[in-house]
Short mmCIF file of C-alpha atoms and ligand atoms in Angstrom, two decimals:
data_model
loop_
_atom_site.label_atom_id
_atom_site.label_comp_id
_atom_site.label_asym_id
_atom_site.label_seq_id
_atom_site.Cartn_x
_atom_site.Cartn_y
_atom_site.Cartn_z
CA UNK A 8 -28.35 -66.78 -12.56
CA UNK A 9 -24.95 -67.38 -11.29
CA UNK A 10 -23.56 -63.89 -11.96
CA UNK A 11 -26.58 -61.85 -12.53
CA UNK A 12 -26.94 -59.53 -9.66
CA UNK A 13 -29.75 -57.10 -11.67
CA UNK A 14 -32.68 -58.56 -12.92
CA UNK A 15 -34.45 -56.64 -15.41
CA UNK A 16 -36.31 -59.23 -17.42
CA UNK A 17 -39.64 -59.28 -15.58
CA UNK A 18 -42.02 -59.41 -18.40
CA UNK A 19 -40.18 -63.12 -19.18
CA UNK A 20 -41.28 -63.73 -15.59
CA UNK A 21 -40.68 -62.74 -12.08
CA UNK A 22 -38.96 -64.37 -9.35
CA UNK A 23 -41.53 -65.70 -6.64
CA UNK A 24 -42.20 -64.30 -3.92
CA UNK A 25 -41.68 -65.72 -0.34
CA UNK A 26 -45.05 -65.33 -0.08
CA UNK A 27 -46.30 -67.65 -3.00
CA UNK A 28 -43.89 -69.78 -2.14
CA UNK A 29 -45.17 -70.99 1.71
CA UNK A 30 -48.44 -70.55 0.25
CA UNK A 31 -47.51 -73.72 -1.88
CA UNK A 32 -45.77 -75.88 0.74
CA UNK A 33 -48.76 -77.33 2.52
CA UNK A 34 -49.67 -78.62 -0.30
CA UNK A 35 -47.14 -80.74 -1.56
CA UNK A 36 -46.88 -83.23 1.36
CA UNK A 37 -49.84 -81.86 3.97
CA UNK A 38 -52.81 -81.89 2.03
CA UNK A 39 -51.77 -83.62 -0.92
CA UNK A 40 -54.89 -85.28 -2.19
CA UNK A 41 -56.97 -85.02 -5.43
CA UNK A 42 -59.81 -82.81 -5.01
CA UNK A 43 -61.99 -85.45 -7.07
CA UNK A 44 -61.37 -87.84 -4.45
CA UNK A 45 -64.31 -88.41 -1.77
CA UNK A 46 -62.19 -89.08 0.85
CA UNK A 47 -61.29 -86.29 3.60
CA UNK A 48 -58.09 -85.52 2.09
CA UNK A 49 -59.10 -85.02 -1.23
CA UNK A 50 -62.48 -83.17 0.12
CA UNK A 51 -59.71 -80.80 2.02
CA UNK A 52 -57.57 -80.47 -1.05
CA UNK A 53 -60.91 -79.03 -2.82
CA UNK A 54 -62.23 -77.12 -0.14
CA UNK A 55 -58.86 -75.29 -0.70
CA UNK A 56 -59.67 -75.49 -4.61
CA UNK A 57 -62.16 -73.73 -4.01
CA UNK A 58 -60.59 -71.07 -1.52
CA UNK A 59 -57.93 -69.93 -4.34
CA UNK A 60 -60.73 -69.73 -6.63
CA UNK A 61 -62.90 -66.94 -4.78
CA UNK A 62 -59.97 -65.66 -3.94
CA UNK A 63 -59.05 -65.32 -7.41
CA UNK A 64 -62.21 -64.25 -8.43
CA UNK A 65 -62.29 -61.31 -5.88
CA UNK A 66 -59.23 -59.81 -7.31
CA UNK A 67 -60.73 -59.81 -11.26
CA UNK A 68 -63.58 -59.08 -9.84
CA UNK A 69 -65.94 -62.06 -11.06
CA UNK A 70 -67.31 -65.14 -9.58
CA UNK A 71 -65.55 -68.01 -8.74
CA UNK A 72 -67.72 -70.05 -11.30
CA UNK A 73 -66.34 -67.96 -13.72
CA UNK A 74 -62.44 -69.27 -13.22
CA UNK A 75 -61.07 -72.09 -15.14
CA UNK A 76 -56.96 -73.03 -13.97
CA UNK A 77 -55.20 -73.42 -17.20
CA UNK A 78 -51.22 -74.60 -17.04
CA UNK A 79 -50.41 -70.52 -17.75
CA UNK A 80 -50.90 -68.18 -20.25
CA UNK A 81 -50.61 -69.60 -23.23
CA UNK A 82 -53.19 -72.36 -22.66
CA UNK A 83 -56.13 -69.73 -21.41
CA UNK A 84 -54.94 -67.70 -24.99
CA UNK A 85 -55.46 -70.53 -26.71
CA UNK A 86 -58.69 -71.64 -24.88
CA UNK A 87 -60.55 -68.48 -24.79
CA UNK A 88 -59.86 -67.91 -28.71
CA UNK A 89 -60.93 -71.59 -29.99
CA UNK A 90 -64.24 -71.15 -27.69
CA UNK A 91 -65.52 -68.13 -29.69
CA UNK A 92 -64.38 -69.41 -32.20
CA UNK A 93 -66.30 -73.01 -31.99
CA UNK A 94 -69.85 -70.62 -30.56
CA UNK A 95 -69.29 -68.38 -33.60
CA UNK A 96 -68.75 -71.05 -35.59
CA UNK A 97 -72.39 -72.48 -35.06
CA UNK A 98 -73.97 -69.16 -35.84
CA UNK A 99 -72.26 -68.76 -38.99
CA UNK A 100 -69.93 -66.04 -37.60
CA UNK A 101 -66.21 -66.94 -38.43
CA UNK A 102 -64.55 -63.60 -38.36
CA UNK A 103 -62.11 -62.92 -35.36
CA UNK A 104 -60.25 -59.29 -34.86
CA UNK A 105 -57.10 -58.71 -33.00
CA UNK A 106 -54.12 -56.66 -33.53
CA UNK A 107 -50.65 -56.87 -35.08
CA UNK A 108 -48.91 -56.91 -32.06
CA UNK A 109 -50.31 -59.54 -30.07
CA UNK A 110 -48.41 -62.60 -28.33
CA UNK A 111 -47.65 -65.34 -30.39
CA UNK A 112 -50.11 -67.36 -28.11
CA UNK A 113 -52.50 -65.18 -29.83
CA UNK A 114 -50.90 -65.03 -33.18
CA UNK A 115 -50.64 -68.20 -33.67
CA UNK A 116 -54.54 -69.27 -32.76
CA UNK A 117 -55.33 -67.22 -35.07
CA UNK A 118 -53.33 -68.51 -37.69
CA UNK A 119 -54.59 -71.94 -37.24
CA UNK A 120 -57.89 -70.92 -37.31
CA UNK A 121 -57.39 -69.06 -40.65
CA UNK A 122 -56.31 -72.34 -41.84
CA UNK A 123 -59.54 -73.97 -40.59
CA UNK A 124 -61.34 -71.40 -42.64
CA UNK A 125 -61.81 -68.08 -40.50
CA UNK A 126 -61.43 -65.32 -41.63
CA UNK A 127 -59.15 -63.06 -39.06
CA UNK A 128 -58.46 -59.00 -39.26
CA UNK A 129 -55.25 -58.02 -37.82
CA UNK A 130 -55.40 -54.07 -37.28
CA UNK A 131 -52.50 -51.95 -37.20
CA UNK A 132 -51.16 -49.85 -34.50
CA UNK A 133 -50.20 -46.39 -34.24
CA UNK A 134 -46.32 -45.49 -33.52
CA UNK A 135 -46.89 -45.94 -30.21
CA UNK A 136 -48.35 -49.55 -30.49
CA UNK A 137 -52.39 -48.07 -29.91
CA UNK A 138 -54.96 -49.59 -31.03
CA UNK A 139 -57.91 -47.13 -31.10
CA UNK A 140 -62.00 -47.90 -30.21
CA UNK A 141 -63.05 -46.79 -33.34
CA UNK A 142 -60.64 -48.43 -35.06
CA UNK A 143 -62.46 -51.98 -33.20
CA UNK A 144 -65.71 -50.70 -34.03
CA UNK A 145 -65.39 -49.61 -37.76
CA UNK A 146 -63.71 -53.62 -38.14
CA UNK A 147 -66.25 -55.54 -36.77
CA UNK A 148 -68.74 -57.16 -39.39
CA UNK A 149 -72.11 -58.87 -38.96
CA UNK A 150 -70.27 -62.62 -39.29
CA UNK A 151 -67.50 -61.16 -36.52
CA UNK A 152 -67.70 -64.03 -33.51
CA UNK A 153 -64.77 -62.44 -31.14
CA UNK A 154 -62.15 -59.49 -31.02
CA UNK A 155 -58.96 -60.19 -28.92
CA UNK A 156 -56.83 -57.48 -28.20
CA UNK A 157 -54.17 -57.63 -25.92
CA UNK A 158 -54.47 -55.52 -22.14
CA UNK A 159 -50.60 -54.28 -22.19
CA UNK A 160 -47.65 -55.95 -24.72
CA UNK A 161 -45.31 -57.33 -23.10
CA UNK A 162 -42.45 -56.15 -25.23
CA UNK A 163 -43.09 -52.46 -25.33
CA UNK A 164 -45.35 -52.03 -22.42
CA UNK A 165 -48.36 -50.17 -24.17
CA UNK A 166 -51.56 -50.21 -22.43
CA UNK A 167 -54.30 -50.42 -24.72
CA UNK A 168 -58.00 -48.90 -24.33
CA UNK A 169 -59.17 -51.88 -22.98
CA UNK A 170 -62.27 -50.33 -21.14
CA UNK A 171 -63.79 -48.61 -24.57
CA UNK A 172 -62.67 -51.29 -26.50
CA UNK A 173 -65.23 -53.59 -23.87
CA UNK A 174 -67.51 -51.43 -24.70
CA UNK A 175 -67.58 -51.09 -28.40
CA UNK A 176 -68.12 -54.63 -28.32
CA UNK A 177 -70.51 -54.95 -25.64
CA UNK A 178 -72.98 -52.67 -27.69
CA UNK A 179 -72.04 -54.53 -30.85
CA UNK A 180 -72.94 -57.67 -29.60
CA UNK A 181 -69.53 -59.63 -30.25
CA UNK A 182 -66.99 -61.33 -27.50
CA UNK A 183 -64.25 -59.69 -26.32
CA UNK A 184 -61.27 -61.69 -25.19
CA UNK A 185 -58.00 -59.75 -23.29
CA UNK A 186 -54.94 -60.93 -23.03
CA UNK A 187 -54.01 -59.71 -19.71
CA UNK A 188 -50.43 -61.58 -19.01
CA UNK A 189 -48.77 -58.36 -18.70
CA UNK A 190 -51.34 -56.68 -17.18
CA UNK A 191 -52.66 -58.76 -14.26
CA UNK A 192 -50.94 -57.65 -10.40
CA UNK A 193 -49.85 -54.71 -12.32
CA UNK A 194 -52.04 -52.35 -13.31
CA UNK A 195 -56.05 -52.30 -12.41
CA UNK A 196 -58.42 -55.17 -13.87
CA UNK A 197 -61.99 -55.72 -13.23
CA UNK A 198 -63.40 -58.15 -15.55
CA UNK A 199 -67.24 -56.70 -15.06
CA UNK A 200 -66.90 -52.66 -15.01
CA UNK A 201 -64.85 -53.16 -18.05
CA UNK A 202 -67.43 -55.91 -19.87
CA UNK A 203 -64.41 -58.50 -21.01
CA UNK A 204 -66.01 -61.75 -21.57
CA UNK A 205 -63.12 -63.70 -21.96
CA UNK A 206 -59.24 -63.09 -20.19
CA UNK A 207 -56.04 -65.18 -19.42
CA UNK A 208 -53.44 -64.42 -16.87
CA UNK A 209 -50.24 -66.46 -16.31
CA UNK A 210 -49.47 -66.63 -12.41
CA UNK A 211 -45.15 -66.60 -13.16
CA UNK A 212 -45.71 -63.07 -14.57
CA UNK A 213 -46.72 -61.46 -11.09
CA UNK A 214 -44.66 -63.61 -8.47
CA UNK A 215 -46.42 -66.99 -8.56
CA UNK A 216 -45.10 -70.19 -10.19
CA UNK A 217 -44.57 -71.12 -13.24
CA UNK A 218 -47.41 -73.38 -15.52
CA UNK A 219 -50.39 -72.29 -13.98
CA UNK A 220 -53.13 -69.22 -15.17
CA UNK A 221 -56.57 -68.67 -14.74
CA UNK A 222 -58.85 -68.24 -18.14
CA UNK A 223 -61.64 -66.09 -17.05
CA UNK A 224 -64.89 -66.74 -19.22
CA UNK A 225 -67.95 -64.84 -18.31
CA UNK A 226 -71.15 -66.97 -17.47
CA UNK A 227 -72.79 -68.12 -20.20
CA UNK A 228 -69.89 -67.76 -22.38
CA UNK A 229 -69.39 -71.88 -22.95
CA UNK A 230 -66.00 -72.89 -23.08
CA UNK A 231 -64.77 -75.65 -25.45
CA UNK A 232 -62.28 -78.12 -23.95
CA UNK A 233 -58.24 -78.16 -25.45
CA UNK A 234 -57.71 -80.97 -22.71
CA UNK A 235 -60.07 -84.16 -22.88
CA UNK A 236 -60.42 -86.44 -19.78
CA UNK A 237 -61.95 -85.72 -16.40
CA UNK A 238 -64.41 -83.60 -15.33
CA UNK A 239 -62.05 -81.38 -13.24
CA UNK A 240 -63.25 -77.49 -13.75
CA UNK A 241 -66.45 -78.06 -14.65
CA UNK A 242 -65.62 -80.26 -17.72
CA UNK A 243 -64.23 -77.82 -19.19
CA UNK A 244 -60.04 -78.88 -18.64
CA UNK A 245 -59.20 -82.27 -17.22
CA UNK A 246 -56.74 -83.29 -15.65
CA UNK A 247 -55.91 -83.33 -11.48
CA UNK A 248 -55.52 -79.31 -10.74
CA UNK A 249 -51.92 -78.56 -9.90
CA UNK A 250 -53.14 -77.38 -6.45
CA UNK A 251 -49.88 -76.16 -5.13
CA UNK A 252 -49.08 -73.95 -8.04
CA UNK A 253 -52.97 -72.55 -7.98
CA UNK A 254 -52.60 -71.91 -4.20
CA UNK A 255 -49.37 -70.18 -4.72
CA UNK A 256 -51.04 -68.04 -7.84
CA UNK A 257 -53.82 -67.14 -5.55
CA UNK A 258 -51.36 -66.02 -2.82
CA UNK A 259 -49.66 -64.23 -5.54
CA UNK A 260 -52.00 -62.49 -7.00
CA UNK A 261 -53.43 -61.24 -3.74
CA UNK A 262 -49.97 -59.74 -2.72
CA UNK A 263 -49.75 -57.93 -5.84
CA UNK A 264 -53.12 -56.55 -5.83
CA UNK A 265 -52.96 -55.38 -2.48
CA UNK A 266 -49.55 -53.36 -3.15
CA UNK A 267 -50.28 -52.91 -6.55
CA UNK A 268 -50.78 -48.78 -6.01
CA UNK A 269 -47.60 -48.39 -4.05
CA UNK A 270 -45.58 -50.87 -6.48
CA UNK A 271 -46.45 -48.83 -9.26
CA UNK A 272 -45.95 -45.59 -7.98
CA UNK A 273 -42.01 -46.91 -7.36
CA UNK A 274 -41.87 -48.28 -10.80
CA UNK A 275 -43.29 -45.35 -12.70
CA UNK A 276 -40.52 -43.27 -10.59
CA UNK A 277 -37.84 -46.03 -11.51
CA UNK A 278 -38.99 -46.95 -15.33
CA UNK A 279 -39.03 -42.69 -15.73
CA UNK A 280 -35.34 -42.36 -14.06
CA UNK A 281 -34.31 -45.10 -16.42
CA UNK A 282 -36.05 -43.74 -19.31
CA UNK A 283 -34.55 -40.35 -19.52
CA UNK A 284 -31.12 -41.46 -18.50
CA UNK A 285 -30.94 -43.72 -22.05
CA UNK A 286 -32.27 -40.65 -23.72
CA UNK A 287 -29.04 -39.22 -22.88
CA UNK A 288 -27.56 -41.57 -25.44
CA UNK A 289 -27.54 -40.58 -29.06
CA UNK A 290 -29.46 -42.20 -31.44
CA UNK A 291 -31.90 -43.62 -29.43
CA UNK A 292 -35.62 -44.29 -29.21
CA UNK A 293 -38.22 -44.99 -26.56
CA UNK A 294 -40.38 -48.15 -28.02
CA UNK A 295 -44.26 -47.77 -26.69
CA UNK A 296 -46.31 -45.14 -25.31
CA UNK A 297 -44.60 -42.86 -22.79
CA UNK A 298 -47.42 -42.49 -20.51
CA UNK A 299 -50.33 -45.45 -21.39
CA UNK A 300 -47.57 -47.82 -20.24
CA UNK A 301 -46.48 -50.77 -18.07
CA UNK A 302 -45.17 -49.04 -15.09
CA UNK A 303 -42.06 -51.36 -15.15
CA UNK A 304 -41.21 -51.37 -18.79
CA UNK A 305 -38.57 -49.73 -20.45
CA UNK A 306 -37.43 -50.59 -24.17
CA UNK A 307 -35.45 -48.75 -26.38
CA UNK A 308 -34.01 -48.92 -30.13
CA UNK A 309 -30.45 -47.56 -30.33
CA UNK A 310 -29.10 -47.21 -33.97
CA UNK A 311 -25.91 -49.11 -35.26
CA UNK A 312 -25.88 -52.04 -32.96
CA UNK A 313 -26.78 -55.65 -32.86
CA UNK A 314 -29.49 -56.04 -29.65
CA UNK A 315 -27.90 -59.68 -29.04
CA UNK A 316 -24.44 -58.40 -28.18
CA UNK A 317 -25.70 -55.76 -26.25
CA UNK A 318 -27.38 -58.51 -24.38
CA UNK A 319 -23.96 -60.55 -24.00
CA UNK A 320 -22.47 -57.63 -22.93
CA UNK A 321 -24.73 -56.24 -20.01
CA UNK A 322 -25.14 -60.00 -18.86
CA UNK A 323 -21.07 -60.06 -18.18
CA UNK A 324 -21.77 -56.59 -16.49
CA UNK A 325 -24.56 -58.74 -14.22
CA UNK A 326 -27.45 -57.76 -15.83
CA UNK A 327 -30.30 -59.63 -17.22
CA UNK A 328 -32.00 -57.90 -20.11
CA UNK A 329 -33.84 -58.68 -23.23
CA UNK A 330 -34.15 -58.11 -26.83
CA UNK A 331 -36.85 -57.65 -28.95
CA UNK A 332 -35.05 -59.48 -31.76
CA UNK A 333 -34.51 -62.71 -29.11
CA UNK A 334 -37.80 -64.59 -29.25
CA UNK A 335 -37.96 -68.26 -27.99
CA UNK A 336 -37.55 -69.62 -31.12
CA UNK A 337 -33.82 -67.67 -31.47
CA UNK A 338 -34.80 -66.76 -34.76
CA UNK A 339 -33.12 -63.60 -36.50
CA UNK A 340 -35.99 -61.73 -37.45
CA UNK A 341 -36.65 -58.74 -35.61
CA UNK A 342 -40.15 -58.66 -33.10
CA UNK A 343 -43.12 -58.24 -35.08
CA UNK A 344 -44.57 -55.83 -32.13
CA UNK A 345 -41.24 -53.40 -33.16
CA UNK A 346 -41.78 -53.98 -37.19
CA UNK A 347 -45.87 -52.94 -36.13
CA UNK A 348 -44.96 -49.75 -34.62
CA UNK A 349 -42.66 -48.83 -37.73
CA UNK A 350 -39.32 -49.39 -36.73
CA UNK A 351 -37.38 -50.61 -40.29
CA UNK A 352 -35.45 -54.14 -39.76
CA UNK A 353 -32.14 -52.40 -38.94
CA UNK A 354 -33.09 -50.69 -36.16
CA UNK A 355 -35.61 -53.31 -34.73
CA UNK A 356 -32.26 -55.33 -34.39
CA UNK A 357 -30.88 -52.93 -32.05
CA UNK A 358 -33.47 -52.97 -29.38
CA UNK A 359 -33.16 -53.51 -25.53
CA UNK A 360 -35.84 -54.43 -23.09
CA UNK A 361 -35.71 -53.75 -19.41
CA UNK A 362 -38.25 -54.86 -17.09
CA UNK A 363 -38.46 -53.76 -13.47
CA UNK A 364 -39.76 -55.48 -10.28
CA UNK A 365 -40.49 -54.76 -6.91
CA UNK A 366 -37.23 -55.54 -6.41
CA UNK A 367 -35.38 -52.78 -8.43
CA UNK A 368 -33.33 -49.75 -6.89
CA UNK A 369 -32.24 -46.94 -7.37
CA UNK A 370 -28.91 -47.73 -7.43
CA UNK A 371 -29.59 -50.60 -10.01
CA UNK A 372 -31.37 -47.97 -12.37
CA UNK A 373 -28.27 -45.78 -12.02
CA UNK A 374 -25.82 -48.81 -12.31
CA UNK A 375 -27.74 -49.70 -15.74
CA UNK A 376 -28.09 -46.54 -17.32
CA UNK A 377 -23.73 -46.11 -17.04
CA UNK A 378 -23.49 -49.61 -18.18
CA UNK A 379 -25.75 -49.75 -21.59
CA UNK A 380 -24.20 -46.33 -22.37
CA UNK A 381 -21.12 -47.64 -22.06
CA UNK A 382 -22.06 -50.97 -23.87
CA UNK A 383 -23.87 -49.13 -26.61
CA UNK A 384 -20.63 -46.93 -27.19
CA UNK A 385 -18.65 -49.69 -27.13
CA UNK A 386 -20.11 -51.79 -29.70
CA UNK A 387 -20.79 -48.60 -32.28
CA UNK A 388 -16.78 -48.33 -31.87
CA UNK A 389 -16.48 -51.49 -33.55
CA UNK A 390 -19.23 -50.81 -36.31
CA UNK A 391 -18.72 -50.50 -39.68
CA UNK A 392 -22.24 -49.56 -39.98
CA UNK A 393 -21.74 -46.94 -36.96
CA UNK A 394 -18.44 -45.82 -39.18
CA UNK A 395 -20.91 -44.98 -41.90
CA UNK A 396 -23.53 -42.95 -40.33
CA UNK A 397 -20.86 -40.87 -38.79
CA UNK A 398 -19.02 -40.10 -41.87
CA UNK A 399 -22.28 -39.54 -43.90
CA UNK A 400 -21.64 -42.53 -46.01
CA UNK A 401 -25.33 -43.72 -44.57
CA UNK A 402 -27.96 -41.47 -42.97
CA UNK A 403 -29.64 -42.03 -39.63
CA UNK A 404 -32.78 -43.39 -39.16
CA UNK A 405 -33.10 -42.58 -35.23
CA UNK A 406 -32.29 -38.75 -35.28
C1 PLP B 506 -45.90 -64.56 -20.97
C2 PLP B 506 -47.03 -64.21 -21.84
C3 PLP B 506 -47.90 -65.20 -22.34
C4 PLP B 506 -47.66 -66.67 -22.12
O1 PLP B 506 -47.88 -67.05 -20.78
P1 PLP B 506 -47.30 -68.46 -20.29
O2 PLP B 506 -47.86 -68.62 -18.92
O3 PLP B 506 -45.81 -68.32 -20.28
O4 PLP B 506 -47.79 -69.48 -21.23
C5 PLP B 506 -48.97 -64.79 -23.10
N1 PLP B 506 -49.20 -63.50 -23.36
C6 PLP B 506 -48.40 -62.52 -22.89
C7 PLP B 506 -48.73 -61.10 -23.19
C8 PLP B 506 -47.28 -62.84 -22.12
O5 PLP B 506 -46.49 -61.87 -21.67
#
């Protein structure tokens, strides 16, 4: 990040903090054994195991039993979904519900498994990427093993009903996995009060390191193994735990928890500030719910632009943002979480995403705000397609 001095692509992942990172140290050349071992270093290296676990646990508000270390997110997605999938499996069950706007981690499961021959119902989402209860409830079917709905999206920052949607399923007898990547350090999660039987976190999306999450399963929910080997984690993912990286997570996630309040108060203040000084631009729309949302995220649609040279341009103004339109693979079709919510191709393609931290000032909201609007103006100058809405030729979508 040579010349980025703003960093406002958070929800890709966060820089760690000092914290995480001396939480880490001692464990790369002090006590550096394998846990399995029977010796006193490794029987130090999994009394500290151990230690990240309950502390883990106290944060989500489960048991430490409960806790299986993953390499990140997309491992515990992937874990938590084939599990239900294998228990529903056995009982004849082989229906899974989710949403349209999930991560691909999620997405792509599910995919697989429709291959395999389940049967999987992706509901829709309102213009504000919600996902109602009822909506969950009136879906599920007597052969319905697991619903998986994402906590918050990470591209639009929408928080869904995660608390009646553990309870619809609860009553209705079915498991109910969360992806809570974007949620987890952020906003509040407690695993019990809000009956989630399944839920992955990724530590490098609240200040911790990257390759290392936490799939939380609730006891008696059996977990089927991705990873054959060892009996690390109770047989359930072998392999020799990457005990640096789950110390630093543990660190991490305790930091965040404990200023999670305060953090978000600042962000809410920040993401609002930077939310109504884009309004100010014309043509523009706020993606996600204005107030069930992320407290750092921030992403708008502005007609008549491309969102990957808007992206060129604020980097060479020092600022790291995202576009809905850039996923990993650098494909050119626009984010399936903006297409969801009813935003038409052309104007999915003109998205931003900005994603605060901690970190963020004032002074870098204000800084941001004068450079997309001068960004955005820039680039409609050289439109053809900006040429045409103005003279009437075409008519605007965005009002
Ligand atoms: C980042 C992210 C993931 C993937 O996590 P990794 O640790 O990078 O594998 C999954 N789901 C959501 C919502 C995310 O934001």
């Amino acid at each position: 990040m040579a010349n980025c001095t703003i960093y406002l692509d958070n929800a890709a992942t966060t820089k760690m903090s000092r914290t995480a990172i001396e939480a880490m140290l001692p464990y790369f050349d002090g006590v550096y054994g394998n846990p399995s071992s029977l010796h006193s270093a490794g029987q130090a290296a999994a009394e500290a195991l151990q230690n990240a676990r309950e502390r883990i646990a106290a944060c989500l508000g489960c048991t430490a039993r409960e806790i299986t270390f993953t390499s990140g997110g997309s491992e515990a997605d992937n874990q938590a979904i084939r599990s239900a999938a294998a228990l529903g499996a056995r009982q004849g069950k082989k229906r899974i519900i989710s949403t349209k706007i999930e991560h691909h981690a999620v997405l792509h499961t599910l995919k697989r498994l429709e291959q395999e021959g389940f049967s999987v119902t992706l509901l829709d989402v309102d213009e504000n990427g919600l996902v109602t209860p009822q909506q969950v409830e009136d879906a599920i079917t007597d052969d319905t093993c697991l619903v998986t709905v994402m906590y918050a999206n990470n591209e639009i920052g929408t928080i869904e009903p995660i608390t009646e949607i553990g309870a619809v399923c609860r009553r209705k007898g079915v498991l109910f996995h969360t992806d809570a990547v974007q949620a987890v350090g952020h906003v509040r999660v407690d695993v019990t009060a809000q009956k989630i039987d399944l839920l992955s976190l990724s530590a490098h999306k609240f200040h911790g390191p990257k390759g290392v999450g936490v799939l939380f399963a609730r006891k008696g929910v059996a977990l089927s193994n991705l990873i054959e080997g060892g009996a690390q984690e109770r047989g359930k993912r072998a392999g020799t735990e990457n005990l640096p990286a789950i110390m630093g997570m543990a660190a991490a996630l305790e930091e965040a928890c404990a200023s999670m309040a305060e953090n978000a108060k600042k962000l809410t203040a920040l993401r609002d500030k930077l939310i109504d000084g884009l309004f100010a631009i014309p043509h523009a729309v706020l993606n996600g719910d204005r107030e069930k949302r992320l407290p750092g995220n921030v992403n708008f649609c502005f007609e008549g632009i491309e969102g990957e040279s808007l992206l060129l341009l604020l980097d060479d103004k020092g600022i790291a943002a995202s576009s809905g339109s850039a996923c990993t693979s650098g494909s050119l079709d626009p984010s399936h979480v903006l297409l969801a919510i009813g935003r038409v191709h052309d104007v999915a393609h003109g998205s931003l995403r900005l994603t605060l931290s901690g970190e963020t000032t004032e002074e870098d909201v204000d800084y941001t705000v004068q450079a997309v609007r001068e960004v955005v103006s820039y680039l409609r100058g050289m439109s053809p397609v900006w040429r045409d809405l103005q003279s009437g030729k075409r008519e605007f979508i965005i009002k």
